[in-house]
Amino acid sequence: MKFLRTAIDGVVVIELEPHADERGHFARTYCAREFAEHGLDPAVAQQNVSFNRRRGTLRGMHFQAPPHGEAKVVSCMRGAIYDVVVDVREGSPTFGRWLSFELAEGEPRSLYIAAGLAHGFQTLRDDCLVHYQMSTFYRPDGARGVRHDDPFFAIAWPLPVAVISERDLAYPLWPATS
């Protein structure tokens, strides 16, 4: 695996190194030792998947408040997503900045997102399947979010929103994140 740092500390693109032969290919997607060697939280407490039926579905922007912060690794197993990470860590030099990445099936890469960063994505195709690997257990009392259309962050989504949850629509504008 190759670990590529980005402009926001704690956001790392993980490029897989597939080994191909006549059967197809094989690639390691996770190694606790390699994660730790690159300063990433190697803990795995949960693994989750989300299936998203319609192109334009938006999930986010979610994070867990301290002391329940969670690091995550996100991969797109089917379809394609526009993945967004926002730095909502007070005092961070990149506070308020966001980065986007396209993740798609057949592309050998994942995205590592450190605790304290808000995360969301929009589906670029129908029938997307997204896999998450989480460093801590989900705590409903720690769940927080910011609006996907908050003018403070000004995230540029590629498509009109086709589907979004009532919960995600109800998040307050920054800085009120309860």
PDB file of C-alpha atoms in Angstrom:
ATOM      1  CA  MET A   1       0.000   0.000   0.000  1.00  0.00           C
ATOM      2  CA  LYS A   2       1.060   3.558  -0.660  1.00  0.00           C
ATOM      3  CA  PHE A   3       0.000   6.267   1.792  1.00  0.00           C
ATOM      4  CA  LEU A   4      -0.405   9.683   0.162  1.00  0.00           C
ATOM      5  CA  ARG A   5      -0.771  12.695   2.460  1.00  0.00           C
ATOM      6  CA  THR A   6      -3.141  15.498   1.465  1.00  0.00           C
ATOM      7  CA  ALA A   7      -3.519  19.211   2.228  1.00  0.00           C
ATOM      8  CA  ILE A   8      -5.508  18.399   5.394  1.00  0.00           C
ATOM      9  CA  ASP A   9      -3.664  16.590   8.170  1.00  0.00           C
ATOM     10  CA  GLY A  10      -5.409  13.315   8.882  1.00  0.00           C
ATOM     11  CA  VAL A  11      -6.735  12.750   5.363  1.00  0.00           C
ATOM     12  CA  VAL A  12      -4.682  10.110   3.557  1.00  0.00           C
ATOM     13  CA  VAL A  13      -5.287   8.446   0.208  1.00  0.00           C
ATOM     14  CA  ILE A  14      -4.370   4.778   0.396  1.00  0.00           C
ATOM     15  CA  GLU A  15      -3.369   3.372  -2.971  1.00  0.00           C
ATOM     16  CA  LEU A  16      -3.509  -0.379  -3.155  1.00  0.00           C
ATOM     17  CA  GLU A  17      -0.855  -2.323  -5.019  1.00  0.00           C
ATOM     18  CA  PRO A  18      -2.693  -5.109  -6.848  1.00  0.00           C
ATOM     19  CA  HIS A  19      -0.845  -8.234  -7.917  1.00  0.00           C
ATOM     20  CA  ALA A  20      -2.382  -9.458 -11.165  1.00  0.00           C
ATOM     21  CA  ASP A  21      -2.340 -12.805 -12.911  1.00  0.00           C
ATOM     22  CA  GLU A  22      -4.625 -14.792 -15.208  1.00  0.00           C
ATOM     23  CA  ARG A  23      -7.261 -15.073 -12.437  1.00  0.00           C
ATOM     24  CA  GLY A  24      -7.575 -11.298 -11.916  1.00  0.00           C
ATOM     25  CA  HIS A  25      -5.840  -9.450  -9.099  1.00  0.00           C
ATOM     26  CA  PHE A  26      -5.247  -9.522  -5.347  1.00  0.00           C
ATOM     27  CA  ALA A  27      -4.447  -6.540  -3.106  1.00  0.00           C
ATOM     28  CA  ARG A  28      -4.044  -5.993   0.614  1.00  0.00           C
ATOM     29  CA  THR A  29      -6.532  -3.357   1.797  1.00  0.00           C
ATOM     30  CA  TYR A  30      -5.483  -3.123   5.436  1.00  0.00           C
ATOM     31  CA  CYS A  31      -2.457  -3.867   7.613  1.00  0.00           C
ATOM     32  CA  ALA A  32      -2.385  -2.635  11.226  1.00  0.00           C
ATOM     33  CA  ARG A  33       1.423  -2.527  11.210  1.00  0.00           C
ATOM     34  CA  GLU A  34       1.605  -0.410   8.034  1.00  0.00           C
ATOM     35  CA  PHE A  35      -1.156   1.929   9.246  1.00  0.00           C
ATOM     36  CA  ALA A  36       0.711   2.489  12.538  1.00  0.00           C
ATOM     37  CA  GLU A  37       4.028   3.016  10.720  1.00  0.00           C
ATOM     38  CA  HIS A  38       2.372   5.861   8.770  1.00  0.00           C
ATOM     39  CA  GLY A  39       0.891   7.470  11.890  1.00  0.00           C
ATOM     40  CA  LEU A  40      -2.672   6.301  11.215  1.00  0.00           C
ATOM     41  CA  ASP A  41      -4.953   4.808  13.862  1.00  0.00           C
ATOM     42  CA  PRO A  42      -4.826   1.061  13.146  1.00  0.00           C
ATOM     43  CA  ALA A  43      -7.774   0.144  15.406  1.00  0.00           C
ATOM     44  CA  VAL A  44     -10.802  -1.577  13.876  1.00  0.00           C
ATOM     45  CA  ALA A  45     -13.934  -1.748  16.010  1.00  0.00           C
ATOM     46  CA  GLN A  46     -16.639  -1.924  13.325  1.00  0.00           C
ATOM     47  CA  GLN A  47     -17.099  -2.385   9.613  1.00  0.00           C
ATOM     48  CA  ASN A  48     -20.174  -0.989   7.878  1.00  0.00           C
ATOM     49  CA  VAL A  49     -21.611  -0.854   4.372  1.00  0.00           C
ATOM     50  CA  SER A  50     -24.118   1.497   2.829  1.00  0.00           C
ATOM     51  CA  PHE A  51     -26.084   0.663  -0.271  1.00  0.00           C
ATOM     52  CA  ASN A  52     -27.319   3.680  -2.208  1.00  0.00           C
ATOM     53  CA  ARG A  53     -29.946   3.041  -4.833  1.00  0.00           C
ATOM     54  CA  ARG A  54     -30.006   6.352  -6.720  1.00  0.00           C
ATOM     55  CA  ARG A  55     -27.408   8.526  -8.403  1.00  0.00           C
ATOM     56  CA  GLY A  56     -27.216  11.853  -6.551  1.00  0.00           C
ATOM     57  CA  THR A  57     -27.839  10.345  -3.095  1.00  0.00           C
ATOM     58  CA  LEU A  58     -26.020  12.364  -0.447  1.00  0.00           C
ATOM     59  CA  ARG A  59     -24.916  11.035   2.943  1.00  0.00           C
ATOM     60  CA  GLY A  60     -23.258  13.445   5.334  1.00  0.00           C
ATOM     61  CA  MET A  61     -21.602  15.426   6.685  1.00  0.00           C
ATOM     62  CA  HIS A  62     -21.031  13.230   9.780  1.00  0.00           C
ATOM     63  CA  PHE A  63     -18.522  13.040  12.627  1.00  0.00           C
ATOM     64  CA  GLN A  64     -18.328  11.812  16.217  1.00  0.00           C
ATOM     65  CA  ALA A  65     -17.714  14.449  18.909  1.00  0.00           C
ATOM     66  CA  PRO A  66     -14.920  13.943  21.448  1.00  0.00           C
ATOM     67  CA  PRO A  67     -14.307  11.797  23.372  1.00  0.00           C
ATOM     68  CA  HIS A  68     -15.972   9.450  20.870  1.00  0.00           C
ATOM     69  CA  GLY A  69     -14.041  10.522  17.775  1.00  0.00           C
ATOM     70  CA  GLU A  70     -13.578   7.855  15.132  1.00  0.00           C
ATOM     71  CA  ALA A  71     -11.082   7.381  12.368  1.00  0.00           C
ATOM     72  CA  LYS A  72     -12.416   5.622   9.281  1.00  0.00           C
ATOM     73  CA  VAL A  73     -11.298   4.077   6.038  1.00  0.00           C
ATOM     74  CA  VAL A  74     -13.782   4.464   3.185  1.00  0.00           C
ATOM     75  CA  SER A  75     -13.856   2.411  -0.022  1.00  0.00           C
ATOM     76  CA  CYS A  76     -16.321   2.275  -2.893  1.00  0.00           C
ATOM     77  CA  MET A  77     -17.016  -1.373  -3.690  1.00  0.00           C
ATOM     78  CA  ARG A  78     -19.605  -0.796  -6.448  1.00  0.00           C
ATOM     79  CA  GLY A  79     -20.392   2.312  -8.460  1.00  0.00           C
ATOM     80  CA  ALA A  80     -18.660   5.644  -7.869  1.00  0.00           C
ATOM     81  CA  ILE A  81     -18.833   8.342  -5.210  1.00  0.00           C
ATOM     82  CA  TYR A  82     -17.718  11.923  -4.736  1.00  0.00           C
ATOM     83  CA  ASP A  83     -16.231  11.714  -1.241  1.00  0.00           C
ATOM     84  CA  VAL A  84     -15.816  14.889   0.846  1.00  0.00           C
ATOM     85  CA  VAL A  85     -13.903  15.538   4.071  1.00  0.00           C
ATOM     86  CA  VAL A  86     -14.248  18.799   6.039  1.00  0.00           C
ATOM     87  CA  ASP A  87     -11.888  19.892   8.809  1.00  0.00           C
ATOM     88  CA  VAL A  88     -14.144  20.842  11.746  1.00  0.00           C
ATOM     89  CA  ARG A  89     -11.357  20.667  14.355  1.00  0.00           C
ATOM     90  CA  GLU A  90     -11.299  23.962  16.243  1.00  0.00           C
ATOM     91  CA  GLY A  91      -7.754  25.357  16.231  1.00  0.00           C
ATOM     92  CA  SER A  92      -6.627  23.313  13.240  1.00  0.00           C
ATOM     93  CA  PRO A  93      -4.646  25.318  10.647  1.00  0.00           C
ATOM     94  CA  THR A  94      -6.968  23.926   7.966  1.00  0.00           C
ATOM     95  CA  PHE A  95     -10.197  24.464   9.936  1.00  0.00           C
ATOM     96  CA  GLY A  96     -13.138  25.003   7.566  1.00  0.00           C
ATOM     97  CA  ARG A  97     -11.344  23.603   4.507  1.00  0.00           C
ATOM     98  CA  TRP A  98     -12.652  20.648   2.575  1.00  0.00           C
ATOM     99  CA  LEU A  99     -11.198  18.156   0.126  1.00  0.00           C
ATOM    100  CA  SER A 100     -12.944  15.893  -2.351  1.00  0.00           C
ATOM    101  CA  PHE A 101     -11.974  12.590  -3.915  1.00  0.00           C
ATOM    102  CA  GLU A 102     -13.647  10.313  -6.413  1.00  0.00           C
ATOM    103  CA  LEU A 103     -13.710   6.704  -5.289  1.00  0.00           C
ATOM    104  CA  ALA A 104     -14.967   4.048  -7.686  1.00  0.00           C
ATOM    105  CA  GLU A 105     -15.175   0.309  -8.072  1.00  0.00           C
ATOM    106  CA  GLY A 106     -12.163  -1.122  -9.804  1.00  0.00           C
ATOM    107  CA  GLU A 107      -9.926   1.761  -8.682  1.00  0.00           C
ATOM    108  CA  PRO A 108      -7.432   0.440  -6.181  1.00  0.00           C
ATOM    109  CA  ARG A 109      -7.672   3.124  -3.500  1.00  0.00           C
ATOM    110  CA  SER A 110      -9.343   4.009  -0.231  1.00  0.00           C
ATOM    111  CA  LEU A 111      -9.526   7.116   1.905  1.00  0.00           C
ATOM    112  CA  TYR A 112      -8.353   7.343   5.520  1.00  0.00           C
ATOM    113  CA  ILE A 113     -10.157  10.015   7.556  1.00  0.00           C
ATOM    114  CA  ALA A 114      -8.871  10.885  11.037  1.00  0.00           C
ATOM    115  CA  ALA A 115     -11.076  11.509  14.058  1.00  0.00           C
ATOM    116  CA  GLY A 116     -12.477  15.030  14.215  1.00  0.00           C
ATOM    117  CA  LEU A 117     -13.085  15.405  10.489  1.00  0.00           C
ATOM    118  CA  ALA A 118     -16.600  15.516   9.025  1.00  0.00           C
ATOM    119  CA  HIS A 119     -17.259  13.090   6.191  1.00  0.00           C
ATOM    120  CA  GLY A 120     -19.894  12.620   3.527  1.00  0.00           C
ATOM    121  CA  PHE A 121     -20.341  11.535  -0.046  1.00  0.00           C
ATOM    122  CA  GLN A 122     -22.601  11.803  -3.052  1.00  0.00           C
ATOM    123  CA  THR A 123     -23.235   8.888  -5.375  1.00  0.00           C
ATOM    124  CA  LEU A 124     -22.239   9.398  -9.004  1.00  0.00           C
ATOM    125  CA  ARG A 125     -23.994   6.254 -10.253  1.00  0.00           C
ATOM    126  CA  ASP A 126     -27.016   4.182  -9.304  1.00  0.00           C
ATOM    127  CA  ASP A 127     -26.564   1.187  -6.990  1.00  0.00           C
ATOM    128  CA  CYS A 128     -23.421   2.253  -5.112  1.00  0.00           C
ATOM    129  CA  LEU A 129     -21.999   0.152  -2.308  1.00  0.00           C
ATOM    130  CA  VAL A 130     -19.653   1.889   0.144  1.00  0.00           C
ATOM    131  CA  HIS A 131     -17.571   0.121   2.805  1.00  0.00           C
ATOM    132  CA  TYR A 132     -16.441   1.821   6.023  1.00  0.00           C
ATOM    133  CA  GLN A 133     -13.904   0.545   8.531  1.00  0.00           C
ATOM    134  CA  MET A 134     -14.270   2.360  11.883  1.00  0.00           C
ATOM    135  CA  SER A 135     -11.730   2.727  14.698  1.00  0.00           C
ATOM    136  CA  THR A 136     -14.312   2.989  17.498  1.00  0.00           C
ATOM    137  CA  PHE A 137     -17.827   1.844  18.200  1.00  0.00           C
ATOM    138  CA  TYR A 138     -20.632   4.133  17.090  1.00  0.00           C
ATOM    139  CA  ARG A 139     -22.040   6.191  19.956  1.00  0.00           C
ATOM    140  CA  PRO A 140     -25.399   7.848  19.218  1.00  0.00           C
ATOM    141  CA  ASP A 141     -24.721  10.437  21.935  1.00  0.00           C
ATOM    142  CA  GLY A 142     -21.533  11.469  20.094  1.00  0.00           C
ATOM    143  CA  ALA A 143     -23.068  11.686  16.615  1.00  0.00           C
ATOM    144  CA  ARG A 144     -22.767  15.141  15.068  1.00  0.00           C
ATOM    145  CA  GLY A 145     -22.966  16.645  11.637  1.00  0.00           C
ATOM    146  CA  VAL A 146     -22.904  19.789   9.564  1.00  0.00           C
ATOM    147  CA  ARG A 147     -25.135  20.628   6.640  1.00  0.00           C
ATOM    148  CA  HIS A 148     -23.978  19.564   3.205  1.00  0.00           C
ATOM    149  CA  ASP A 149     -24.991  23.000   1.892  1.00  0.00           C
ATOM    150  CA  ASP A 150     -23.617  25.139   4.735  1.00  0.00           C
ATOM    151  CA  PRO A 151     -22.342  28.409   3.180  1.00  0.00           C
ATOM    152  CA  PHE A 152     -19.487  28.492   5.726  1.00  0.00           C
ATOM    153  CA  PHE A 153     -17.905  25.446   4.076  1.00  0.00           C
ATOM    154  CA  ALA A 154     -19.265  26.047   0.542  1.00  0.00           C
ATOM    155  CA  ILE A 155     -18.838  22.452  -0.617  1.00  0.00           C
ATOM    156  CA  ALA A 156     -19.235  22.117  -4.376  1.00  0.00           C
ATOM    157  CA  TRP A 157     -21.255  18.957  -4.988  1.00  0.00           C
ATOM    158  CA  PRO A 158     -21.150  17.618  -8.561  1.00  0.00           C
ATOM    159  CA  LEU A 159     -24.869  16.744  -8.877  1.00  0.00           C
ATOM    160  CA  PRO A 160     -28.191  18.023  -7.606  1.00  0.00           C
ATOM    161  CA  VAL A 161     -29.164  16.157  -4.433  1.00  0.00           C
ATOM    162  CA  ALA A 162     -31.621  13.387  -5.400  1.00  0.00           C
ATOM    163  CA  VAL A 163     -31.965  11.700  -1.984  1.00  0.00           C
ATOM    164  CA  ILE A 164     -30.920  12.840   1.497  1.00  0.00           C
ATOM    165  CA  SER A 165     -32.107  11.839   4.967  1.00  0.00           C
ATOM    166  CA  GLU A 166     -34.231  14.077   7.159  1.00  0.00           C
ATOM    167  CA  ARG A 167     -31.483  13.881   9.785  1.00  0.00           C
ATOM    168  CA  ASP A 168     -28.858  15.182   7.373  1.00  0.00           C
ATOM    169  CA  LEU A 169     -31.170  18.012   6.272  1.00  0.00           C
ATOM    170  CA  ALA A 170     -31.809  18.981   9.894  1.00  0.00           C
ATOM    171  CA  TYR A 171     -28.182  19.603  10.877  1.00  0.00           C
ATOM    172  CA  PRO A 172     -27.679  23.207  11.931  1.00  0.00           C
ATOM    173  CA  LEU A 173     -25.405  25.649  10.174  1.00  0.00           C
ATOM    174  CA  TRP A 174     -21.890  25.901  11.578  1.00  0.00           C
ATOM    175  CA  PRO A 175     -20.874  26.439  14.368  1.00  0.00           C
ATOM    176  CA  ALA A 176     -23.950  25.031  16.124  1.00  0.00           C
ATOM    177  CA  THR A 177     -23.396  21.263  15.640  1.00  0.00           C
ATOM    178  CA  SER A 178     -25.739  19.542  18.029  1.00  0.00           C
TER     179      SER A 178
END
